[in-house]
Amino acid sequence: MVSRVRVWLNRTYAENVFFMDQLRRNPSDRAVEIHATHGDADSPVLAAADTADLEPEGLSSAAYVEYALAQCQRRGIDVFVPRLEQSAIVAHRADFEAVGTALLAPPPEAVAVFEDKVIAYEAVQAIGVPVPPWWRVRGVDELVAAVEELEAAGHKACFKPASGAGGVGFRVITRTPFSMSHLTGFPSPYVPLDLAVSALKDSDEQVDWLVMPRLEQPEVSVDCLTGPDNRVRLAIGRTKNGRRRGFTLNEQWLEPARRIAEGFGLHYLSNIQFRMFGDRPVLMDVNTRPAGGLHQLSLCGVNAPWAAVQLALGEDPGEMAPPFLGQDYTVVSGPRPLRAVSLPQQRAEEPEALLPAVPAQTTEPVEVTSSETVGRAIAPA
């Protein structure tokens, strides 16, 4: 009899409820139980899990690793998918292996390269992958000089943190003076240059920004599944152009993604993003973790989360190709259940939690939104 697989996702994105759904609906018909932890008791991933704990706040990286090792040992975790403190966790891979847990994450050297976007751009450029022009900015003079150089070449300037994820801190520089137009309608990422300069002058904070031209659509996110032997098993591009989403196997996107995944050992699941600079694709960003939208590959008949778990367990799924490419689609929000605040959280057979318990899932859905895929064709624009 094949034993169940116990998988843990630590503090992760709400969209990964779909990652969890795919693990349970795996084509091997293997029993999967999912443990989840989060700092927010209302995270939908806690409600979607079989067991859940609240994570302690304020831990140092070293203390979080100790916490994670204790979770793995106490919960009998077979495969751990770390997002929070990924860098510190992968540096202790041998310690996790010693308690019987495989890490679904790249080696520390690969994670380190892509923690800093400047280092990442330099590294991928060295292996022949095109990147946009960029400037590292830490002060007012550097910001103004970079913006002026980009504008002189006919580009719109933007900036983002040199390290970060999820589009946090991304802004597009504009010369339009601040006016009522900025206070009507929806908030936008545009910020007048004079306000950015003023904020920098008035702040005691040290910034570390990457200034670059605003890149054009389409945006293509290539989801890669790479084995510990550095060989890519699966690569599919997800295209984004406004609201319209789709899929591609065009080598202009897949070939540089494979080169990065294999060249830097991005084991298991990674997401490599490109956009257009002029008439050619250039690298935008590299995520050393599963993308929030990874579940959308199910529209191509592919279960990438389960294939990654198989690899982590030493069960090589072999070369994978989508049996078909799904039709164009969009994403919409929908309700997901939360856990109630007054019921015991753990299943009866689970040991008592060492940390404050998260209440059990309510039987009534609560209005909490996370992205769901609509596999309906969109009329051509």
Coordinates of C-alpha atoms in Angstrom, one line a residue:
M1 CA 0.0 0.0 0.0
V2 CA 1.4 3.4 -1.0
S3 CA 1.7 5.7 1.9
R4 CA 0.2 9.2 2.0
V5 CA 2.3 12.2 1.2
R6 CA 2.4 15.0 3.8
V7 CA 3.2 18.5 2.3
W8 CA 3.7 21.8 4.1
L9 CA 3.3 25.2 2.7
N10 CA 4.5 28.0 5.0
R11 CA 3.4 31.6 4.8
T12 CA 2.3 31.8 1.2
Y13 CA 0.0 33.6 -1.2
A14 CA -3.8 33.1 -1.1
E15 CA -3.8 31.8 -4.7
N16 CA -1.9 28.7 -3.5
V17 CA -5.2 27.3 -2.4
F18 CA -5.3 26.1 -6.0
F19 CA -1.8 24.6 -5.7
M20 CA -3.2 22.6 -2.8
D21 CA -6.3 21.5 -4.8
Q22 CA -4.0 20.2 -7.5
L23 CA -1.9 18.2 -5.1
R24 CA -5.0 16.4 -3.8
R25 CA -6.3 15.8 -7.4
N26 CA -3.0 14.3 -8.5
P27 CA -3.0 11.8 -11.5
S28 CA -1.2 9.2 -9.4
D29 CA -4.3 9.0 -7.1
R30 CA -1.9 9.3 -4.2
A31 CA -3.3 10.4 -0.8
V32 CA -2.0 13.9 0.1
E33 CA -2.4 15.7 3.4
I34 CA -1.5 19.3 3.5
H35 CA -0.2 21.3 6.5
A36 CA -0.3 25.1 6.2
T37 CA 1.1 27.9 8.4
H38 CA 0.5 31.7 8.2
G39 CA 0.7 34.8 10.3
D40 CA -2.8 35.8 9.3
A41 CA -5.6 33.6 10.9
D42 CA -7.9 34.6 8.0
S43 CA -5.6 33.4 5.2
P44 CA -7.6 31.0 3.0
V45 CA -4.7 28.6 2.8
L46 CA -5.3 27.8 6.4
A47 CA -8.9 26.9 5.7
A48 CA -7.9 24.8 2.7
A49 CA -5.3 22.8 4.7
D50 CA -5.9 19.6 6.6
T51 CA -4.0 21.0 9.6
A52 CA -2.9 24.5 10.2
D53 CA -0.9 26.6 12.7
L54 CA -0.4 30.3 13.2
E55 CA 3.2 31.3 12.7
P56 CA 5.0 33.1 15.5
E57 CA 5.9 36.7 14.6
G58 CA 9.3 38.4 15.0
L59 CA 11.6 35.4 14.6
S60 CA 15.1 35.9 13.3
S61 CA 16.0 33.9 10.2
A62 CA 17.9 31.4 12.4
A63 CA 15.0 31.1 14.8
Y64 CA 12.6 30.6 11.9
V65 CA 14.7 27.7 10.6
E66 CA 14.5 26.1 14.1
Y67 CA 10.7 26.6 14.1
A68 CA 10.5 25.0 10.6
L69 CA 12.5 22.0 11.6
A70 CA 10.3 21.5 14.6
Q71 CA 7.2 21.7 12.4
C72 CA 8.5 19.2 10.0
Q73 CA 9.5 16.7 12.7
R74 CA 6.3 17.1 14.7
R75 CA 4.0 17.0 11.7
G76 CA 5.8 14.2 9.8
I77 CA 6.3 16.4 6.7
D78 CA 7.6 14.6 3.6
V79 CA 7.8 17.7 1.3
F80 CA 8.2 21.3 2.5
V81 CA 7.5 24.1 0.0
P82 CA 9.1 27.2 1.6
R83 CA 8.2 30.7 0.6
L84 CA 8.9 32.8 3.8
E85 CA 12.6 32.6 4.7
Q86 CA 13.4 30.5 1.7
S87 CA 17.0 31.5 1.6
A88 CA 17.7 30.6 5.2
I89 CA 15.8 27.3 4.9
V90 CA 17.6 26.0 1.8
A91 CA 20.9 26.7 3.5
H92 CA 19.9 23.9 6.0
R93 CA 18.7 21.3 3.5
A94 CA 20.8 18.6 5.2
D95 CA 19.1 19.3 8.6
F96 CA 15.6 18.9 7.0
E97 CA 16.7 15.7 5.2
A98 CA 17.9 14.4 8.6
V99 CA 14.3 14.7 9.9
G100 CA 12.9 13.0 6.7
T101 CA 11.8 16.2 4.9
A102 CA 12.6 17.1 1.3
L103 CA 12.7 20.8 0.4
L104 CA 10.9 21.8 -2.8
A105 CA 13.2 24.7 -3.5
P106 CA 16.5 25.4 -5.3
P107 CA 19.9 25.1 -3.7
P108 CA 21.2 28.2 -1.7
E109 CA 23.5 29.3 -4.5
A110 CA 20.6 29.7 -7.0
V111 CA 18.4 31.4 -4.5
A112 CA 21.2 33.9 -3.6
V113 CA 21.7 35.0 -7.3
F114 CA 18.0 36.0 -7.7
E115 CA 17.5 37.7 -4.3
D116 CA 19.1 40.9 -5.8
K117 CA 17.8 42.0 -9.2
V118 CA 21.1 43.7 -10.1
I119 CA 23.1 40.6 -9.4
A120 CA 20.5 38.6 -11.3
Y121 CA 20.6 40.8 -14.4
E122 CA 24.4 40.7 -14.4
A123 CA 24.5 36.9 -14.0
V124 CA 21.9 36.1 -16.8
Q125 CA 23.5 38.6 -19.1
A126 CA 26.7 36.7 -18.7
I127 CA 25.1 33.6 -20.1
G128 CA 23.6 35.4 -23.1
V129 CA 20.1 36.2 -21.9
P130 CA 19.0 39.8 -22.9
V131 CA 18.1 42.2 -20.1
P132 CA 16.8 45.8 -20.3
P133 CA 19.1 48.7 -19.6
W134 CA 19.1 49.4 -15.8
W135 CA 20.6 51.7 -13.2
R136 CA 21.0 51.0 -9.5
V137 CA 19.8 54.0 -7.6
R138 CA 20.3 54.9 -3.9
G139 CA 19.8 58.7 -4.0
V140 CA 18.3 61.7 -5.7
D141 CA 21.1 62.5 -8.1
E142 CA 21.3 58.9 -9.4
L143 CA 17.5 58.8 -9.8
V144 CA 17.3 62.0 -11.8
A145 CA 20.3 61.0 -14.0
A146 CA 18.8 57.6 -14.8
V147 CA 15.4 59.1 -15.6
E148 CA 16.8 61.8 -17.8
E149 CA 18.9 59.3 -19.7
L150 CA 16.0 57.0 -20.3
E151 CA 13.7 59.8 -21.4
A152 CA 16.4 61.2 -23.8
A153 CA 16.3 57.8 -25.5
G154 CA 12.5 58.0 -25.8
H155 CA 11.6 55.6 -23.0
K156 CA 9.3 56.0 -20.0
A157 CA 11.2 55.3 -16.7
C158 CA 10.1 53.1 -13.9
F159 CA 11.6 51.8 -10.7
K160 CA 11.2 48.9 -8.3
P161 CA 13.1 47.6 -5.2
A162 CA 16.4 45.8 -6.1
S163 CA 15.1 43.0 -3.9
G164 CA 11.4 42.2 -3.5
A165 CA 8.5 40.2 -4.9
G166 CA 5.0 40.5 -6.1
G167 CA 5.3 44.0 -7.7
V168 CA 5.6 45.7 -4.3
G169 CA 7.2 49.1 -4.7
F170 CA 6.9 49.3 -8.5
R171 CA 6.3 52.8 -9.8
V172 CA 6.3 54.5 -13.2
I173 CA 7.9 58.0 -13.3
T174 CA 5.9 60.8 -14.9
R175 CA 6.6 64.5 -15.5
T176 CA 2.9 65.4 -15.1
P177 CA 2.4 67.7 -12.1
F178 CA 0.4 66.3 -9.3
S179 CA -3.2 67.5 -9.7
M180 CA -6.8 66.5 -9.1
S181 CA -6.4 63.9 -11.9
H182 CA -4.3 61.9 -9.4
L183 CA -7.2 62.0 -6.9
T184 CA -10.0 60.8 -9.1
G185 CA -10.6 57.3 -10.4
F186 CA -8.5 54.3 -9.3
P187 CA -5.0 54.7 -7.8
S188 CA -2.3 54.1 -10.3
P189 CA 1.4 53.2 -10.2
Y190 CA 2.3 56.6 -11.8
V191 CA 4.3 59.1 -9.6
P192 CA 5.5 62.5 -10.6
L193 CA 9.3 62.8 -10.6
D194 CA 9.3 65.9 -8.4
L195 CA 7.3 64.1 -5.7
A196 CA 9.7 61.1 -5.8
V197 CA 12.7 63.5 -5.5
S198 CA 11.0 65.4 -2.6
A199 CA 10.3 62.2 -0.8
L200 CA 13.9 61.0 -1.1
K201 CA 15.2 64.4 0.1
D202 CA 12.9 64.4 3.1
S203 CA 13.5 60.7 4.1
D204 CA 16.2 59.3 6.3
E205 CA 15.6 55.9 4.8
Q206 CA 18.2 54.4 2.4
V207 CA 16.6 53.2 -0.8
D208 CA 17.9 50.6 -3.2
W209 CA 16.0 50.9 -6.5
L210 CA 16.4 49.5 -9.9
V211 CA 15.5 52.1 -12.5
M212 CA 14.8 50.8 -16.0
P213 CA 12.6 51.5 -19.0
R214 CA 8.9 50.6 -18.7
L215 CA 8.7 47.3 -20.7
E216 CA 5.9 46.6 -23.1
Q217 CA 3.4 43.7 -23.3
P218 CA 3.0 40.9 -23.8
E219 CA 4.3 39.7 -20.5
V220 CA 5.2 36.0 -20.6
S221 CA 5.8 34.0 -17.4
V222 CA 7.5 30.8 -18.1
D223 CA 6.8 28.1 -15.5
C224 CA 9.7 25.7 -15.3
L225 CA 10.0 22.3 -13.6
T226 CA 13.7 21.4 -13.2
G227 CA 15.2 18.3 -11.7
P228 CA 18.1 18.1 -9.2
D229 CA 20.2 17.1 -12.3
N230 CA 19.6 20.7 -13.7
R231 CA 17.5 19.3 -16.6
V232 CA 14.2 21.0 -17.3
R233 CA 11.3 18.6 -17.4
L234 CA 8.6 21.1 -18.2
A235 CA 8.5 24.7 -19.6
I236 CA 5.2 26.4 -20.5
G237 CA 4.8 30.2 -21.1
R238 CA 1.7 31.9 -19.7
T239 CA 1.0 35.1 -21.7
K240 CA -0.6 38.3 -20.4
N241 CA -1.8 41.1 -22.5
G242 CA -4.2 43.3 -20.6
R243 CA -7.0 41.2 -19.4
R244 CA -6.4 38.5 -21.9
R245 CA -4.3 35.4 -20.8
G246 CA -3.1 32.5 -22.8
F247 CA -0.3 30.0 -23.3
T248 CA 2.7 29.7 -25.5
L249 CA 5.4 27.2 -26.4
N250 CA 7.3 29.7 -28.6
E251 CA 11.0 29.2 -28.2
Q252 CA 11.8 32.9 -28.1
W253 CA 10.4 32.7 -24.5
L254 CA 11.1 29.1 -23.6
E255 CA 14.7 28.9 -24.7
P256 CA 16.1 31.7 -22.5
A257 CA 14.0 30.4 -19.6
R258 CA 15.5 26.9 -19.9
R259 CA 18.9 28.5 -20.2
I260 CA 18.4 30.3 -16.9
A261 CA 16.7 27.3 -15.1
E262 CA 19.4 24.8 -16.1
G263 CA 22.3 27.2 -15.9
F264 CA 21.6 28.3 -12.4
G265 CA 20.1 25.1 -11.0
L266 CA 16.6 26.4 -10.3
H267 CA 15.5 23.0 -9.1
Y268 CA 11.8 22.1 -8.8
L269 CA 9.4 25.0 -9.6
S270 CA 10.5 28.4 -10.8
N271 CA 8.9 31.2 -12.7
I272 CA 10.9 33.3 -15.2
Q273 CA 9.2 36.5 -16.6
F274 CA 9.8 38.4 -19.8
R275 CA 8.5 41.5 -21.5
M276 CA 9.3 43.3 -24.7
F277 CA 12.0 46.0 -25.1
G278 CA 11.6 47.3 -28.6
D279 CA 11.2 44.3 -30.8
R280 CA 12.8 41.7 -28.6
P281 CA 12.0 39.8 -25.4
V282 CA 14.1 40.7 -22.3
L283 CA 14.2 39.3 -18.8
M284 CA 12.0 41.1 -16.3
D285 CA 12.2 38.9 -13.2
V286 CA 13.0 35.4 -11.9
N287 CA 11.1 33.8 -9.0
T288 CA 12.8 30.8 -7.3
R289 CA 9.4 29.6 -6.1
P290 CA 6.1 28.4 -7.6
A291 CA 4.2 31.3 -9.2
G292 CA 0.8 32.2 -7.8
G293 CA -0.7 31.5 -11.2
L294 CA 0.9 28.1 -11.7
H295 CA -2.4 26.4 -11.3
Q296 CA -3.5 27.9 -14.6
L297 CA -1.4 25.3 -16.4
S298 CA -4.3 22.9 -15.6
L299 CA -6.0 24.4 -18.6
C300 CA -3.2 22.7 -20.6
G301 CA -3.8 19.3 -19.0
V302 CA -0.7 19.6 -16.7
N303 CA -0.5 19.2 -13.0
A304 CA 2.9 20.9 -12.2
P305 CA 2.6 20.9 -8.4
W306 CA 2.3 17.2 -8.2
A307 CA 5.1 16.6 -10.7
A308 CA 7.3 18.8 -8.5
V309 CA 6.4 16.8 -5.4
Q310 CA 7.2 13.6 -7.3
L311 CA 10.7 15.0 -8.1
A312 CA 11.2 16.0 -4.5
L313 CA 10.4 12.5 -3.4
G314 CA 12.9 11.1 -6.0
E315 CA 10.1 9.9 -8.3
D316 CA 11.1 11.4 -11.7
P317 CA 8.1 12.1 -13.8
G318 CA 10.3 12.4 -16.9
E319 CA 10.0 14.9 -19.7
M320 CA 6.6 16.5 -19.7
A321 CA 4.8 18.2 -22.6
P322 CA 1.3 19.7 -22.4
P323 CA -1.1 17.5 -24.3
F324 CA -2.7 20.7 -25.6
L325 CA -2.6 24.4 -25.1
G326 CA -5.7 25.8 -23.3
Q327 CA -7.8 28.5 -24.9
D328 CA -7.4 32.2 -23.9
Y329 CA -8.9 33.0 -20.6
T330 CA -9.1 35.7 -17.9
V331 CA -9.0 35.6 -14.1
V332 CA -11.8 36.7 -11.7
S333 CA -12.2 36.7 -7.9
G334 CA -14.5 34.4 -6.0
P335 CA -15.3 33.4 -2.4
R336 CA -13.2 30.9 -0.4
P337 CA -14.2 29.6 3.0
L338 CA -12.4 30.8 6.1
R339 CA -11.9 29.1 9.5
A340 CA -14.4 30.0 12.2
V341 CA -13.1 31.8 15.2
S342 CA -14.8 29.7 17.9
L343 CA -14.3 26.0 16.9
P344 CA -11.2 23.8 17.6
Q345 CA -8.8 23.8 14.7
Q346 CA -7.1 20.4 14.5
R347 CA -8.4 17.1 13.3
A348 CA -9.1 14.7 16.1
E349 CA -6.1 12.4 15.4
E350 CA -3.6 15.3 15.2
P351 CA -1.4 16.1 18.3
E352 CA -2.1 19.3 20.2
A353 CA -0.4 22.3 18.6
L354 CA 2.5 23.8 20.4
L355 CA 1.5 27.2 19.1
P356 CA -1.9 29.0 19.3
A357 CA -4.4 27.0 17.3
V358 CA -6.2 28.4 14.2
P359 CA -9.9 27.8 14.5
A360 CA -11.6 25.2 12.4
Q361 CA -13.1 25.8 9.0
T362 CA -16.6 27.1 8.9
T363 CA -19.3 25.4 7.0
E364 CA -20.5 28.7 5.5
P365 CA -18.4 30.4 2.9
V366 CA -17.1 33.8 3.8
E367 CA -16.5 36.5 1.2
V368 CA -12.7 36.3 0.8
T369 CA -11.3 36.7 -2.7
S370 CA -8.6 34.9 -4.5
S371 CA -8.0 34.6 -8.2
E372 CA -9.8 31.8 -10.0
T373 CA -9.3 30.9 -13.6
V374 CA -12.1 31.2 -16.1
G375 CA -11.5 28.8 -18.9
R376 CA -13.9 30.5 -21.3
A377 CA -12.8 31.9 -24.6
I378 CA -12.6 35.7 -24.8
A379 CA -13.9 37.3 -27.9
P380 CA -11.0 38.6 -30.1
A381 CA -10.2 42.2 -29.4

